[in-house]
XYZ file of C-alpha atoms in Angstrom:
236
model
C -26.297 129.127 30.884
C -26.088 132.703 32.183
C -27.826 134.038 35.292
C -27.660 136.837 37.746
C -29.219 137.438 41.235
C -31.766 140.186 41.752
C -33.920 141.612 44.577
C -37.373 142.670 43.422
C -37.548 146.467 43.419
C -40.462 148.767 44.121
C -40.084 150.196 40.656
C -40.727 146.762 39.091
C -44.019 146.135 40.945
C -47.610 146.329 39.656
C -50.448 147.675 41.738
C -51.029 144.250 43.348
C -47.486 144.370 44.908
C -46.083 141.675 42.725
C -43.489 141.945 39.864
C -45.355 143.487 36.866
C -45.376 141.928 33.310
C -43.330 144.891 32.232
C -40.852 144.260 35.037
C -40.642 140.508 34.175
C -40.048 141.055 30.454
C -37.374 143.761 31.241
C -35.583 141.326 33.556
C -35.529 138.679 30.802
C -34.296 141.267 28.209
C -31.615 142.466 30.580
C -30.339 138.924 31.239
C -29.865 138.055 27.552
C -28.328 141.397 26.922
C -25.924 140.914 29.844
C -24.932 137.510 28.512
C -24.121 138.861 24.973
C -22.156 141.822 26.442
C -20.128 139.551 28.716
C -19.271 137.226 25.870
C -18.211 140.150 23.722
C -21.122 139.788 21.296
C -23.283 142.695 22.477
C -24.722 145.837 20.999
C -21.461 147.392 19.871
C -20.159 144.044 18.357
C -23.377 143.743 16.357
C -23.488 147.428 15.316
C -19.862 147.045 14.096
C -20.961 144.190 11.772
C -24.295 145.911 10.806
C -26.108 142.939 12.315
C -28.980 142.550 14.865
C -30.808 139.773 16.776
C -34.491 140.618 16.691
C -37.229 138.986 18.634
C -40.047 137.013 16.778
C -41.979 135.318 19.532
C -42.407 134.810 23.289
C -44.092 132.017 25.237
C -44.075 132.726 28.952
C -45.446 130.280 31.600
C -46.096 131.932 35.038
C -46.305 129.840 38.176
C -45.956 132.668 40.583
C -44.801 136.228 40.525
C -42.304 137.424 43.238
C -43.057 140.281 45.531
C -41.159 143.323 46.817
C -37.637 142.607 48.153
C -37.877 138.917 47.235
C -34.516 137.406 46.093
C -34.631 135.836 42.684
C -32.308 134.208 40.037
C -32.844 135.436 36.465
C -31.400 133.113 33.837
C -31.185 132.429 30.182
C -29.450 130.271 27.567
C -29.606 129.522 23.855
C -30.513 125.864 23.057
C -30.677 125.786 19.283
C -29.956 127.576 16.024
C -31.627 126.735 12.663
C -30.776 128.890 9.622
C -31.164 132.536 10.736
C -33.312 131.587 13.719
C -32.090 131.324 17.304
C -34.029 129.690 20.160
C -33.573 130.758 23.722
C -35.020 129.899 27.108
C -35.354 132.178 30.091
C -36.384 131.416 33.717
C -36.999 133.139 36.992
C -36.344 131.173 40.182
C -36.823 132.005 43.828
C -33.886 131.948 46.225
C -34.409 128.172 46.892
C -34.084 127.267 43.240
C -37.824 126.821 42.512
C -39.125 127.845 39.062
C -41.438 130.930 39.308
C -41.488 131.536 35.519
C -40.399 129.710 32.464
C -40.125 131.321 29.068
C -39.152 130.305 25.529
C -38.315 132.693 22.681
C -37.558 132.706 18.912
C -35.095 135.281 17.554
C -33.828 135.959 13.995
C -30.515 137.280 12.939
C -30.837 140.271 10.638
C -28.471 141.973 8.125
C -29.008 145.713 8.587
C -27.277 146.667 5.338
C -29.156 144.376 3.076
C -32.312 144.584 5.233
C -32.999 140.877 5.320
C -32.537 137.919 7.676
C -29.044 136.310 7.478
C -27.392 133.355 9.014
C -25.052 134.275 11.862
C -21.411 133.232 11.820
C -20.393 129.866 13.353
C -17.970 131.524 15.859
C -20.755 133.274 17.792
C -23.082 130.246 17.655
C -20.359 127.990 19.169
C -19.951 130.478 22.020
C -23.681 130.638 22.853
C -24.041 126.823 22.569
C -21.096 126.054 24.778
C -23.174 124.549 27.503
C -25.208 122.122 25.364
C -28.402 123.034 27.196
C -31.821 121.545 26.444
C -35.100 123.260 26.156
C -37.120 123.726 29.313
C -40.156 121.532 29.788
C -43.006 124.032 29.181
C -45.714 125.117 26.764
C -44.855 125.279 23.052
C -44.570 128.612 21.353
C -47.876 129.708 19.656
C -47.380 129.643 15.967
C -50.576 131.360 14.890
C -53.348 133.225 16.520
C -57.011 133.356 15.397
C -57.770 136.935 14.409
C -61.118 136.018 12.761
C -63.325 136.910 15.807
C -64.922 140.108 16.816
C -62.333 142.583 18.095
C -63.263 145.603 20.146
C -61.298 148.607 18.882
C -59.584 150.806 21.517
C -58.287 154.300 21.552
C -55.214 154.854 19.313
C -51.778 155.040 21.011
C -48.814 157.074 19.512
C -45.403 155.575 19.988
C -43.257 158.050 22.111
C -39.521 158.434 22.614
C -39.682 156.571 26.002
C -41.064 153.551 24.189
C -37.924 153.077 21.981
C -34.911 150.848 22.420
C -31.420 151.179 20.855
C -32.705 149.941 17.513
C -34.995 152.941 17.420
C -37.957 150.449 17.570
C -40.537 150.218 20.313
C -39.067 148.088 23.059
C -40.270 144.484 22.992
C -41.465 144.648 26.615
C -43.602 147.762 25.928
C -45.835 145.864 23.504
C -46.658 143.436 26.302
C -47.385 146.311 28.860
C -49.361 148.253 26.261
C -51.558 145.288 25.485
C -52.245 144.451 29.204
C -53.106 148.172 29.898
C -55.955 148.248 27.301
C -57.793 145.423 29.119
C -59.903 146.729 31.960
C -60.609 143.330 33.703
C -58.331 142.379 36.508
C -56.889 138.760 36.159
C -53.766 136.847 37.060
C -51.836 135.956 33.851
C -50.782 132.353 33.838
C -49.510 132.135 30.254
C -48.400 134.881 27.873
C -47.816 134.464 24.227
C -46.470 137.214 21.854
C -45.814 137.290 18.116
C -43.881 140.372 16.824
C -44.710 141.202 13.161
C -43.630 144.696 12.290
C -41.402 147.034 14.399
C -43.290 150.146 15.625
C -41.214 153.352 15.434
C -41.456 156.881 16.823
C -44.655 158.608 15.845
C -46.397 155.417 14.616
C -50.051 155.121 15.595
C -51.080 151.817 17.186
C -54.817 150.823 17.329
C -55.360 147.994 19.794
C -58.134 145.524 19.216
C -59.264 143.161 22.036
C -61.058 139.758 21.615
C -62.151 137.760 24.622
C -62.270 134.041 24.599
C -62.725 131.425 27.348
C -60.048 132.081 30.019
C -58.093 134.372 27.596
C -57.710 137.659 25.794
C -56.108 138.403 22.461
C -54.906 141.886 21.782
C -53.974 142.827 18.160
C -51.704 145.940 18.310
C -52.340 147.075 14.732
C -51.754 149.987 12.444
C -54.620 152.065 10.898
C -55.379 149.344 8.348
C -55.492 146.467 10.742
C -52.016 145.049 10.150
C -50.366 143.801 13.403
C -47.250 145.261 14.871
C -47.599 142.548 17.499
C -50.163 140.095 18.670
C -50.443 139.326 22.493
C -52.431 136.535 24.129
C -53.039 136.547 27.954
C -54.329 133.270 29.389
C -55.719 133.213 32.932
C-alpha cells in the first residue's frame, strides 16, 4: 500500500467549498503515479519499454468530501492482475483514519509499438503485489451502461492543450469534470462510475449527451457519430 498526506487546497475546491470531483480524481491519479515513480516503474520506465498502463474504468463511492485546509491521507494499492488487466483500489481518509472516499479501478497494460494490450512482465507485478492487499469493501465496478434512453444533446466541446496528459490523450480526470459541467442541476454525488472507450486527443470534438434516471445522470461523451469516448454516471 502506498499513501501520502495532503492538506486540501483552495485550488482543489468546488464552488461549495468542498474538494471538487476534478480535485479528487487528480489526487487519486497523483497517488498511483507517485507509487509507480517511487518503485522505479514510472513514466520514463514505461516509455523506455514502449509500454503504458491505461485506465479502463472507475467506481468511486463518496461518503463525504473534505473542505479547505482539512488534512487527509490519499492511498492506493494494486490487489490483482489477470492477463493484461490490473485492478487497483484508492481511498481518501480524514486525519483520524476514517474513510471519506473509496474507489476501485481497472487498468490495462498496452504495447505502444504493436498497438495492442499486452501482459506485463512478472517482475513489476511482484513489486506491485508485495503487500498482498485485498479489495476494499465497496460497490462493484459497473460493467455496462444502458444507452438506449433519450439523451439530450449538448453543445460540442473541442479538446484543448490544457486537457492533455503525457500520453497526449485527454486526461482521465477531465472526462469526469467535463461530464459534471454539462449538467445544470446541483446535487451531491454519492457514487461515480466511468468507462473509458476511446482516447480523445487534441482537436477532437466531443458532443455530450445527458440522460436522467431516478437518482442518477448518465453522460455519454461521444464523437460526432455517437460513439463514446467515455461514459460517466453520477448517482446522488
